[in-house]
Short mmCIF file of C-alpha atoms and ligand atoms in Angstrom, two decimals:
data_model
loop_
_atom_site.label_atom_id
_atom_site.label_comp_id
_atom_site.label_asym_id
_atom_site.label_seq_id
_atom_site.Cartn_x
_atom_site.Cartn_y
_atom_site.Cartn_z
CA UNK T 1 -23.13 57.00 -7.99
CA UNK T 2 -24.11 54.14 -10.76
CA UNK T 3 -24.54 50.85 -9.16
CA UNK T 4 -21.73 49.36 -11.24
CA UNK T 5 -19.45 52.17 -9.83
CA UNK T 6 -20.47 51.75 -6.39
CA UNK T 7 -19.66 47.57 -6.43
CA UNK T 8 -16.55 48.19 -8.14
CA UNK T 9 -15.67 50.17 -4.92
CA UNK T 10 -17.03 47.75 -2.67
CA UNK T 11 -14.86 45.47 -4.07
CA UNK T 12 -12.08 47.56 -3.73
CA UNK T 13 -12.81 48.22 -0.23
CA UNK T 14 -13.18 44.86 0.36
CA UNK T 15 -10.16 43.73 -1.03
CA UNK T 16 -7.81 46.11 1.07
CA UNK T 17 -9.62 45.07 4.18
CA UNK T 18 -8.72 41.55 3.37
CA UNK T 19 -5.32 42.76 2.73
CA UNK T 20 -4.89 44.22 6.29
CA UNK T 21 -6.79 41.58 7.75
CA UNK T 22 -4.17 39.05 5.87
CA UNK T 23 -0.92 41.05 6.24
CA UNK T 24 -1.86 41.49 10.15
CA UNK T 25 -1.97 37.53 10.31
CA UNK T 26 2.32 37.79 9.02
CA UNK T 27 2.92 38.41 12.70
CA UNK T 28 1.79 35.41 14.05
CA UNK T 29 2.89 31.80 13.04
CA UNK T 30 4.37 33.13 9.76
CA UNK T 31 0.74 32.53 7.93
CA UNK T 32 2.49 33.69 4.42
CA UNK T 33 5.80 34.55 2.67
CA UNK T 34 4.98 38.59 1.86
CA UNK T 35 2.72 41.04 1.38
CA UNK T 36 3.29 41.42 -2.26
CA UNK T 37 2.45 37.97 -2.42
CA UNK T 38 -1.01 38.93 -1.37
CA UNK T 39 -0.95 41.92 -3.14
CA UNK T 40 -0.38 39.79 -6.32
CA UNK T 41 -2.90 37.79 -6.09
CA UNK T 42 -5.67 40.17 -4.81
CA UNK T 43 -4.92 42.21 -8.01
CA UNK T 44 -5.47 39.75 -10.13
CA UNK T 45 -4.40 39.22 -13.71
CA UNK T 46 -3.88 36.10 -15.90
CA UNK T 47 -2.42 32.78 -15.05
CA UNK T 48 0.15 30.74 -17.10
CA UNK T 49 -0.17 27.63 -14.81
CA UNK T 50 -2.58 26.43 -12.65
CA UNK T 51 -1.90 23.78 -10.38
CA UNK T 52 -5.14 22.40 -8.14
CA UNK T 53 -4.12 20.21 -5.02
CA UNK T 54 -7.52 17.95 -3.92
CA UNK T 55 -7.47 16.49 -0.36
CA UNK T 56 -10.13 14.16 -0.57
CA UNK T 57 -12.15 14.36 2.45
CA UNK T 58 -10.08 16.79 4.10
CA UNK T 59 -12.08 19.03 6.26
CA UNK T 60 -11.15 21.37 8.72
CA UNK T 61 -10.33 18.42 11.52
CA UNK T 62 -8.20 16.40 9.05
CA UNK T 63 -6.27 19.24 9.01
CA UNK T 64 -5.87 19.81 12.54
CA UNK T 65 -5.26 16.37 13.25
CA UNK T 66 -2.45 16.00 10.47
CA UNK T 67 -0.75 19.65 12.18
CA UNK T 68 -1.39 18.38 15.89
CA UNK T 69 0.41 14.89 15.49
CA UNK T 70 3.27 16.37 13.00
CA UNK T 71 4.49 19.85 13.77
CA UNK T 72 2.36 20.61 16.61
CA UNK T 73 -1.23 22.82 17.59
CA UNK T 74 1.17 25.94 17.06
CA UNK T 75 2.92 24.99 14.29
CA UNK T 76 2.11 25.35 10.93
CA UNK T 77 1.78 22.78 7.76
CA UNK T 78 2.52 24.02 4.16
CA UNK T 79 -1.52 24.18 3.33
CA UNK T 80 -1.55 26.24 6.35
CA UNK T 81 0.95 29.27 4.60
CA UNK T 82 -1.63 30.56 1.42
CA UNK T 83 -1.90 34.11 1.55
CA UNK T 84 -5.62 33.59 0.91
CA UNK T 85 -8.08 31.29 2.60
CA UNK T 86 -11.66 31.06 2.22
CA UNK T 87 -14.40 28.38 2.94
CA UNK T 88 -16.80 26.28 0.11
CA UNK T 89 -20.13 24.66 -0.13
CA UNK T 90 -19.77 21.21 -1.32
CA UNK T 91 -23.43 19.71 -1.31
CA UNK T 92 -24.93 17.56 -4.34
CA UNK T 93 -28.04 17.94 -6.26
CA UNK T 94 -31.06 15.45 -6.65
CA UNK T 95 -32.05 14.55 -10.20
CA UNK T 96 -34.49 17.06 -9.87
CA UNK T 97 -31.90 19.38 -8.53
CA UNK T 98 -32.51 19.80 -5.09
CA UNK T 99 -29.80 19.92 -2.50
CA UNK T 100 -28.37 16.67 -1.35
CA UNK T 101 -26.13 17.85 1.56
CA UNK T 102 -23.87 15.31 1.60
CA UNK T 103 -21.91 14.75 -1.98
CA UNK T 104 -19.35 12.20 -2.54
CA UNK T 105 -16.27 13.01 -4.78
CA UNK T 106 -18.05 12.43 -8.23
CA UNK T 107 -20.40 14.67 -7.32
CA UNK T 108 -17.97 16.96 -5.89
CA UNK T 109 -15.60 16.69 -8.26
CA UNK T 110 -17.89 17.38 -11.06
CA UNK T 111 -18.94 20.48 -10.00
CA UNK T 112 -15.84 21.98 -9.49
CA UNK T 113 -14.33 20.18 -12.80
CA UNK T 114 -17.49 21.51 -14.84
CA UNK T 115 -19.32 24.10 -12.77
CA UNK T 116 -22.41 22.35 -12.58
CA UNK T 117 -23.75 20.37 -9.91
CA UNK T 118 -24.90 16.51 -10.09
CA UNK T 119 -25.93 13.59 -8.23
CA UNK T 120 -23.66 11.50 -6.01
CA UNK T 121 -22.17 8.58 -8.49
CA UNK T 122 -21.56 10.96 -11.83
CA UNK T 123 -18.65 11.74 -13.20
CA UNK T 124 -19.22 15.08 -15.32
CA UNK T 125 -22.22 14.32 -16.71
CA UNK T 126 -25.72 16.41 -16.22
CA UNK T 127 -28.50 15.31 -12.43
CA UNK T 128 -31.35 14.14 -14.20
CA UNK T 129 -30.37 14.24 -18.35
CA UNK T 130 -27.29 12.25 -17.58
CA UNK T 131 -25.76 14.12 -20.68
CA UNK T 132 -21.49 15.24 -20.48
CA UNK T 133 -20.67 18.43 -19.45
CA UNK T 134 -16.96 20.07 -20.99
CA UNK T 135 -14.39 19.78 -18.11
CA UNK T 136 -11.90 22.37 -17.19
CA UNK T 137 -9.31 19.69 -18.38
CA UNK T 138 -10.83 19.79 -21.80
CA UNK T 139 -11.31 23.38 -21.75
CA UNK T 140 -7.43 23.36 -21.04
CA UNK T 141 -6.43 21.07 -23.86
CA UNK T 142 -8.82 22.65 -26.39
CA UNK T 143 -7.13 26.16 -25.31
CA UNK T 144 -3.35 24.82 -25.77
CA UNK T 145 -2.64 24.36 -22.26
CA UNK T 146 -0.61 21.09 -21.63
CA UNK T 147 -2.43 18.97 -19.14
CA UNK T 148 -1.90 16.77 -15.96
CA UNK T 149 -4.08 14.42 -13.38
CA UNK T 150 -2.25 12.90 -10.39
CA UNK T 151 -3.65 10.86 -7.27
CA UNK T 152 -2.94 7.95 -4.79
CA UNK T 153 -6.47 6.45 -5.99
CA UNK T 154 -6.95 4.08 -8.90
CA UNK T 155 -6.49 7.00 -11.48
CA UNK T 156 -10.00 5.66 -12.82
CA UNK T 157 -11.26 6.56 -9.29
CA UNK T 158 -13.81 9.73 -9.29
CA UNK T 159 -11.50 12.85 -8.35
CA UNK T 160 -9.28 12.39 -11.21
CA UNK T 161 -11.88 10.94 -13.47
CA UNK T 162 -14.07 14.01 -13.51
CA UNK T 163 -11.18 16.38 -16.08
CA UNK T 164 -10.84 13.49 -18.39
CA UNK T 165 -13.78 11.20 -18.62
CA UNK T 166 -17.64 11.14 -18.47
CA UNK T 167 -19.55 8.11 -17.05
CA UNK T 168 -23.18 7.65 -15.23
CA UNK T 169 -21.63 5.86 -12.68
CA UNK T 170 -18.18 6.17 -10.73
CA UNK T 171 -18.17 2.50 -10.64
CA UNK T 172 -17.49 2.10 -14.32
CA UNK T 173 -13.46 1.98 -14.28
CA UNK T 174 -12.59 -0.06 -16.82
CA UNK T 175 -13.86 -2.25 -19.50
CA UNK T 176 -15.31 -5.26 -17.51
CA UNK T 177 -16.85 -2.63 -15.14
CA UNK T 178 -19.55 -1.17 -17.41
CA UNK T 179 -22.40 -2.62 -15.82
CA UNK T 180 -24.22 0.65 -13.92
CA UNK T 181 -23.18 3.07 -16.92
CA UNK T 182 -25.42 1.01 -20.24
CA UNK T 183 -25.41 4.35 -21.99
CA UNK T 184 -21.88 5.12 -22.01
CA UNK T 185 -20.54 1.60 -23.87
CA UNK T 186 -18.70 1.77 -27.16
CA UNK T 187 -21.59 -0.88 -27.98
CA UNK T 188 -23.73 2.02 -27.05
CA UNK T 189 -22.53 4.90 -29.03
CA UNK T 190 -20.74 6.10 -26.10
CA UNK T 191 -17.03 6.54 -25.14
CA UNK T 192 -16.22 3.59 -23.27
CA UNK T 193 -14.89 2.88 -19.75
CA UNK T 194 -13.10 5.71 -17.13
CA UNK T 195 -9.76 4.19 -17.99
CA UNK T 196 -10.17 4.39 -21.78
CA UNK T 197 -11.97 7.58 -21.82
CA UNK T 198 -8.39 9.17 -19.95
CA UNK T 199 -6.36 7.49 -22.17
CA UNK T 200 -8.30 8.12 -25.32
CA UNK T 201 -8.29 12.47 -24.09
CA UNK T 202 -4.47 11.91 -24.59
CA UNK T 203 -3.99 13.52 -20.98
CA UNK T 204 -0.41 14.22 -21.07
CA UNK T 205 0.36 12.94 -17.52
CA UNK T 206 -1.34 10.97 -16.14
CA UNK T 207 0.17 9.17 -12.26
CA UNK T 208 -1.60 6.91 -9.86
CA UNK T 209 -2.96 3.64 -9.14
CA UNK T 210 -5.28 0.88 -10.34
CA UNK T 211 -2.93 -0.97 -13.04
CA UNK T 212 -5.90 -4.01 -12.54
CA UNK T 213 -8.47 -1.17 -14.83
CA UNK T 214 -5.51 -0.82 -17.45
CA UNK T 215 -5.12 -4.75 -17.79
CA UNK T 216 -8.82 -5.18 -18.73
CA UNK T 217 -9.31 -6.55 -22.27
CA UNK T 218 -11.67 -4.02 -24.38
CA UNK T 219 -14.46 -5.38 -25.54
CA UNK T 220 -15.76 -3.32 -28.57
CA UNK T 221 -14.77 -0.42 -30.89
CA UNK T 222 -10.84 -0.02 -32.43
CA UNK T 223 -9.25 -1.24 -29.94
CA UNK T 224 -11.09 -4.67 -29.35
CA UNK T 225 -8.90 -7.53 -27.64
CA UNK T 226 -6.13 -5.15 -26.63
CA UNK T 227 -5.81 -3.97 -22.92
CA UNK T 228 -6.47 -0.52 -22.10
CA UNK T 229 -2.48 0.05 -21.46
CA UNK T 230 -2.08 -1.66 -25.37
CA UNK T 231 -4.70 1.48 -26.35
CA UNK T 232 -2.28 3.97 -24.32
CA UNK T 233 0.81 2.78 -25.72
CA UNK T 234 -0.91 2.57 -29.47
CA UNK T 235 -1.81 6.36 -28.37
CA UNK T 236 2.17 7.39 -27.70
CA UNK T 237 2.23 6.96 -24.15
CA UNK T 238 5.33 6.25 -22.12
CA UNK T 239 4.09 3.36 -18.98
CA UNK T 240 5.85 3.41 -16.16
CA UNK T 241 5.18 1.69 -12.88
CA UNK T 242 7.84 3.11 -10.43
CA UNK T 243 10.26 5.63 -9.27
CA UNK T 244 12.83 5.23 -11.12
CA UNK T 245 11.07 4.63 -14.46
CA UNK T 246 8.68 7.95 -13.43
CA UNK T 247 11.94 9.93 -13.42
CA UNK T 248 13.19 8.00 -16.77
CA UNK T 249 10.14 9.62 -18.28
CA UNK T 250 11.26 11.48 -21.17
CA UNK T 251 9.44 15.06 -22.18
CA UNK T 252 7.89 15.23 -25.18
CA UNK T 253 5.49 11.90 -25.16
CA UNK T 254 2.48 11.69 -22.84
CA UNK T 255 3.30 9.44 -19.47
CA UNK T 256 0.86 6.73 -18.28
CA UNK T 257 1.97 5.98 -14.48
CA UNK T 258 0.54 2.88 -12.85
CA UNK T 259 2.59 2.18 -9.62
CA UNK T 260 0.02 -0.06 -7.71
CA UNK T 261 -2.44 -2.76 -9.18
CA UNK T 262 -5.18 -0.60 -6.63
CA UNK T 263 -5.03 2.43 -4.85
CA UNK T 264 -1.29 3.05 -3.89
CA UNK T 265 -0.26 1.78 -0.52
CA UNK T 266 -0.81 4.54 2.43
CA UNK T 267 2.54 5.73 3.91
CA UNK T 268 2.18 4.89 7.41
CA UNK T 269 0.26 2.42 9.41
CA UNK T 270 -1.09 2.03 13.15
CA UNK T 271 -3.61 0.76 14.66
CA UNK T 272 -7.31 1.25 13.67
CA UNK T 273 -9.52 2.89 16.25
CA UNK T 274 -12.40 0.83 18.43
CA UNK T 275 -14.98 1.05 20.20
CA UNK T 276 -13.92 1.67 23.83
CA UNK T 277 -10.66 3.80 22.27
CA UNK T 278 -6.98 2.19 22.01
CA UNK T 279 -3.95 2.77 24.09
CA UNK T 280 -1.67 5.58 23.34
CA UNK T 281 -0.13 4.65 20.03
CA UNK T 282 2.71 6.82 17.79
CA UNK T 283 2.14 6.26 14.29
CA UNK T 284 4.23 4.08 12.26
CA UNK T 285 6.04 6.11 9.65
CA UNK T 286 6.11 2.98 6.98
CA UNK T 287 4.40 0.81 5.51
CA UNK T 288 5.60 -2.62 5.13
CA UNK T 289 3.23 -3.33 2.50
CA UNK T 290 4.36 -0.05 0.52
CA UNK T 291 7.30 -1.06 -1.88
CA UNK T 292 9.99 1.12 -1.79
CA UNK T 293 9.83 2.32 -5.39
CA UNK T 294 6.48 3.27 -5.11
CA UNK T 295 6.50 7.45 -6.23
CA UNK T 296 5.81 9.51 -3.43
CA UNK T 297 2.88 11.84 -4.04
CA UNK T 298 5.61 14.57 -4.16
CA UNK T 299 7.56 13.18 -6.31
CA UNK T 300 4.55 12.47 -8.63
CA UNK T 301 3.97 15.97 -8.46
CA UNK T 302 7.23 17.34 -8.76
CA UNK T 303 7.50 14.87 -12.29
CA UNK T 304 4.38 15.92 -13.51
CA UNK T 305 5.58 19.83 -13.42
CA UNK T 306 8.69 19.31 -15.01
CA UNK T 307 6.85 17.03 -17.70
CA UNK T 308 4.47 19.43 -18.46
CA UNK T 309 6.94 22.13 -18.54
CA UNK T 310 8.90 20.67 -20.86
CA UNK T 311 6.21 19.79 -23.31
CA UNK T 312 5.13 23.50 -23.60
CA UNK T 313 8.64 24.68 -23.84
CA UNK T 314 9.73 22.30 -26.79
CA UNK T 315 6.31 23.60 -28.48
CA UNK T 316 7.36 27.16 -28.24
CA UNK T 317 4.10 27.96 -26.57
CA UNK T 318 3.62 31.00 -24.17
CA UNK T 319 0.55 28.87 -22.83
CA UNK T 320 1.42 26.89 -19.84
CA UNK T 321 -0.34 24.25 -17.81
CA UNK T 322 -3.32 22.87 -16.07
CA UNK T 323 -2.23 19.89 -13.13
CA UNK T 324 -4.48 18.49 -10.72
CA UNK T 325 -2.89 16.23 -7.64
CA UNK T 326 -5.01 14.87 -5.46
CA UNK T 327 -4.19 13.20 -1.81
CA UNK T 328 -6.95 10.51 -2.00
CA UNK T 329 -6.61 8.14 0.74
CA UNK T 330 -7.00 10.73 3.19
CA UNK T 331 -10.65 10.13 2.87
CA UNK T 332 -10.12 6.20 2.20
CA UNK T 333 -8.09 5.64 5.63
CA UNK T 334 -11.15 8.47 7.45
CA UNK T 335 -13.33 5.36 5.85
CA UNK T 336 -11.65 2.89 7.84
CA UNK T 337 -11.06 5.24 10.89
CA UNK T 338 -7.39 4.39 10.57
CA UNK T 339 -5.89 8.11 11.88
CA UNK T 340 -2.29 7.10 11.54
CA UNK T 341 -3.32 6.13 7.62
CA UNK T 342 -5.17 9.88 7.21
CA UNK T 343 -2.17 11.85 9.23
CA UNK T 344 0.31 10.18 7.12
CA UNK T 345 -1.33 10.55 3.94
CA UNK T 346 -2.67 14.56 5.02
CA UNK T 347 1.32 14.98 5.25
CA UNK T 348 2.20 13.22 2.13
CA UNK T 349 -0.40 15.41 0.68
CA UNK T 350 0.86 18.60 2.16
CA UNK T 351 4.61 17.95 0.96
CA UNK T 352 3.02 17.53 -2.64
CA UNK T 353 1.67 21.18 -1.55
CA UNK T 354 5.07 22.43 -0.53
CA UNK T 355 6.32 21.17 -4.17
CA UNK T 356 3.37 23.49 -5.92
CA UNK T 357 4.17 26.18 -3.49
CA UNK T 358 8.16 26.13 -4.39
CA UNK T 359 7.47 26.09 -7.96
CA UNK T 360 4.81 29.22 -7.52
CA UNK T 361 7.94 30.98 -5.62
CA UNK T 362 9.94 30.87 -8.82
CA UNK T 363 7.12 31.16 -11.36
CA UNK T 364 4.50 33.45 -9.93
CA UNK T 365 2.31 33.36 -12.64
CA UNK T 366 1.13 30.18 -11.52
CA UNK T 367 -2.50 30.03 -9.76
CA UNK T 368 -1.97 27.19 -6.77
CA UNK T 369 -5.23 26.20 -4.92
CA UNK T 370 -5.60 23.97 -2.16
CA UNK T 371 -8.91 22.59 -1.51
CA UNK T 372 -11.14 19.10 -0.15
CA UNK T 373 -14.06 17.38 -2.06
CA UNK T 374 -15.96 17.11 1.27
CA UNK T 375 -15.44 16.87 4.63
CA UNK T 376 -15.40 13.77 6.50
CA UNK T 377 -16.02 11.92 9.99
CA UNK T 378 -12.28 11.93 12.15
CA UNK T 379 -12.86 14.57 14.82
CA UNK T 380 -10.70 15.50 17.78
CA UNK T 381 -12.61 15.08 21.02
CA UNK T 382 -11.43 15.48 24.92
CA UNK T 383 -9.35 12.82 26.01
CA UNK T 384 -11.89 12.28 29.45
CA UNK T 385 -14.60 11.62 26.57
CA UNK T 386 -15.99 8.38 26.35
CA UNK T 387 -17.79 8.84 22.77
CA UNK T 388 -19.68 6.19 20.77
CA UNK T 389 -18.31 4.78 17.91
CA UNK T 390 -14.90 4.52 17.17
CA UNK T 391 -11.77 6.20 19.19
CA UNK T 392 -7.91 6.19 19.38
CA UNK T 393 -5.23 8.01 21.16
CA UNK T 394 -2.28 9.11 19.55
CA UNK T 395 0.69 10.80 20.89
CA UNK T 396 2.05 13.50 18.83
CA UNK T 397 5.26 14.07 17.77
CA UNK T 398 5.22 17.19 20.78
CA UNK T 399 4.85 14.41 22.94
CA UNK T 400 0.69 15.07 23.71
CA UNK T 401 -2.14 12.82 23.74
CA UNK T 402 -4.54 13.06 20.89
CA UNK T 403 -8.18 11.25 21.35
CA UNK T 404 -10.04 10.58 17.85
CA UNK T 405 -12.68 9.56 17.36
CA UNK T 406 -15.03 8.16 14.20
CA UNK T 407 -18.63 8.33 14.81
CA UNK T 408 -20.43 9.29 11.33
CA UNK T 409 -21.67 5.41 11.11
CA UNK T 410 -21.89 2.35 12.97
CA UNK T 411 -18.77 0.47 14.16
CA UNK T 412 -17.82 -2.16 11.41
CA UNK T 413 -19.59 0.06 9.15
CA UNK T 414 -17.78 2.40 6.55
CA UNK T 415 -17.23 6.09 8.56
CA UNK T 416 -19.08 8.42 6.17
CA UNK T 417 -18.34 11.63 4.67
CA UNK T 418 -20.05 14.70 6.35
CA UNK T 419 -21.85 17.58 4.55
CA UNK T 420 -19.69 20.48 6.02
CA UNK T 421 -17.81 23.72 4.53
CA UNK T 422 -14.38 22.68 3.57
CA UNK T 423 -11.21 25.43 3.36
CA UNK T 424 -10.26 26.58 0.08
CA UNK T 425 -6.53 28.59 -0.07
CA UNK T 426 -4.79 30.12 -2.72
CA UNK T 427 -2.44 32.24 -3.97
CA UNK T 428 -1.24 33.46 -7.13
CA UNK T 429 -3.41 35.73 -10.42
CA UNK T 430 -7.16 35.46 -9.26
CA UNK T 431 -6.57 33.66 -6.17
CA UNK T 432 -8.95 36.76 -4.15
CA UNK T 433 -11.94 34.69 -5.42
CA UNK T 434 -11.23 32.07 -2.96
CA UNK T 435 -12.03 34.60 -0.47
CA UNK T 436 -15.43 35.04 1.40
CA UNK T 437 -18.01 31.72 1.69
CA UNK T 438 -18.11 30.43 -2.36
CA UNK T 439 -19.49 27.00 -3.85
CA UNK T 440 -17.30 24.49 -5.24
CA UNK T 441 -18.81 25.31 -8.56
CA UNK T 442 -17.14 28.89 -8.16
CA UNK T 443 -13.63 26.98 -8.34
CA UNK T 444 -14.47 25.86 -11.90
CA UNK T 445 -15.19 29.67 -13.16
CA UNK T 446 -11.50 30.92 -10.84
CA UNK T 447 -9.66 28.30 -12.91
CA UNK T 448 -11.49 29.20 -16.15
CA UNK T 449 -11.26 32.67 -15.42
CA UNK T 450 -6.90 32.09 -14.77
CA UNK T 451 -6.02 30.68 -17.74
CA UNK T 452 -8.74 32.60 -20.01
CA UNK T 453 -10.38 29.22 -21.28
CA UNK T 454 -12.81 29.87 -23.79
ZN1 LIG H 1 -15.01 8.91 0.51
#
């Protein structure tokens, strides 16, 4: 038997015994909607759409947590229901390339925007050459997909910067920010700040926070003395800052959405945790400092689809799209070992799922992955422990107690990100490469691979 022959069977053997292994799961918990679901997407084939949902700093316990508190250890969230699951590598690289086992989400997110791995701080740009490297966002636009980046971050902040922008340095958001990232200036010969650098790729939807980068007066090039939102409306843009203006958006001109001068406000509060632990607390399910026409991430998402929808089918193209949503402060409120702030915003990123996955259900030609950056420090410990660091107890909406705790760093310190495997799920054309133990570079070559970038 050739070799070639020989892996193609492999393969093939492989992929049934994932399909048995997968369909057997149906029994229990309802793990996915059908077996020609799975079929589907183990057989491959080309995507129209692909829509990539980014949990920052949602590991495996983030997760849990998020499915313990809302619908209970045996119940299941709407990440939970891929036909498909698999696990990734996330580590960065040194500037000499070796590993750095603990990336951040610049890092991250350039390697699974670009394929290639960097150090912690760049956005899409080479380890030790510091030179760009073509996103799968550009790749997208350059192949006639339309294009979308959504997130609860400042929309300059490093998961969505990595598709539309290249920088030395996360930290260089907008045009009075430039100080880490000399190279990159207009003054420079380079393409400015993360905020001008989105607008100036003409994303066509782009929704999030930091209106406070957009205000900033550039400094050099064409569009000296205006504000980087003056440069996006020059560009065509539609800005809108809320709900109802979101949902005024009109198909056909590229949407700049701005609904918080920061990140956007988390969607519930509680009580931090501290050293010692807290009493048993239930989450509150609102934020009082959360206006109440701020977007939902759902709704963000849901906008985005029909935008981007809309855009292709007034162009009469048979290409579709390429949308990235990402649940950010997941990882921000694992930062401040605030659990009720991560459970609310896991669940405010797993309705945005839902939305993806109900649009897939009509339009199965779309490739929907579900994936973290990195995993982080939140872990679910024995309520009779008496860890170090940081704890709370929660009682779930099943009416259990819940000990966290947040030990990654010392109290009063930032809670750090951890180095571990994260989950990647997936359905839809080519979602069987999710399968097995991959690197978050292999994401970039799935998504390429989908939509036949070239
Ligand atoms: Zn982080």
């Amino acid at each position: 038997m050739h070799r070639a022959t020989r892996r193609r069977l492999t393969l093939a053997t492989a992929l049934v015994a994932a399909t048995t292994a997968a369909v057997a799961v149906t029994t229990s918990a309802g793990a996915f909607d059908s077996k020609e679901q799975a079929r589907k997407a183990i057989q491959g084939g080309q995507a129209k759409n692909v829509i990539l949902l980014i949990g920052d700093g949602m590991g495996d316990s983030e997760i849990t947590l998020a499915r313990d508190y809302t619908v209970g250890a045996g119940g299941r969230l709407n990440m939970d229901r891929f036909p498909l699951t698999g696990a990734y590598t996330t580590y960065a690289v040194h500037a000499d390339g070796s590993p750095d086992y603990v990336t951040d989400s610049a890092a991250s997110g350039t390697g699974w925007a670009t394929g290639v791995k960097t150090v912690n701080g760049r956005i899409s740009k080479t380890p030790g050459t510091d030179k760009p490297v073509r996103t799968l966002l550009e790749l997208a636009q350059r192949n006639g997909y339309a294009t979308g980046d959504v997130t609860t971050a400042e929309l300059t902040d490093a998961t969505p910067a990595v598709l539309a922008a290249h920088a030395t340095d996360r930290s260089c958001q907008g045009p009075a920010d430039m100080a880490k990232c000399p190279s990159d200036t207009i003054a420079a010969g380079g393409p400015g700040s993360i905020a001008e650098q989105e607008v100036g790729h003409q994303v066509d939807v782009l929704l999030g926070g930091g209106r406070q980068r957009f205000d900033q007066t550039i400094t050099e090039g064409k569009y000296k003395g205006r504000t980087v939102t003056q440069q996006a409306r020059e560009l065509g843009y539609q800005v809108v800052t809320d709900d109802a203006s979101l949902k005024a958006a009109e198909a056909g001109r590229p949407v700049l959405g701005l609904f918080a001068p920061g990140n956007v406000p988390t969607e519930w509060t509680g009580k931090a945790a501290a050293v010692g632990g807290t009493a048993p607390q239930r989450c509150v399910t609102a934020n009082p400092n959360r206006p109440a026409t701020t977007p939902s991430l759902a709704d963000s998402a849901a906008t985005a689809i029909r935008l981007l929808e809309a855009k292709q089918r007034a162009n009469h193209s048979k290409k579709g799209f390429f949308l990235q949503v990402e649940g950010a402060s997941i990882d921000k409120q694992d930062h401040a070992a605030d659990p009720c702030g991560q459970i609310g915003e896991t669940a405010a990123f797993d309705r945005a799922v839902k939305v993806a996955r109900d649009y897939a259900a009509t339009h199965p030609d779309t490739l929907v992955v579900t994936t973290a950056d990195h995993g982080h420090t939140s872990q679910i410990v024995p309520l009779e422990a008496t860890p170090p660091g940081l704890s709370a107890t929660l009682v779930t909406d099943e009416g259990g107690q819940l000990k966290v705790n947040y030990s990654t760093n010392t109290p009063g310190q930032s809670q750090e990100h951890t180095g571990t495997e994260v989950r990647i799920a997936a359905q839809g054309p080519l979602a069987y490469r999710v399968l097995g133990v991959t690197d978050q570079t292999d994401l970039f070559t799935t998504v390429r691979e989908a939509l036949r970038l070239r």
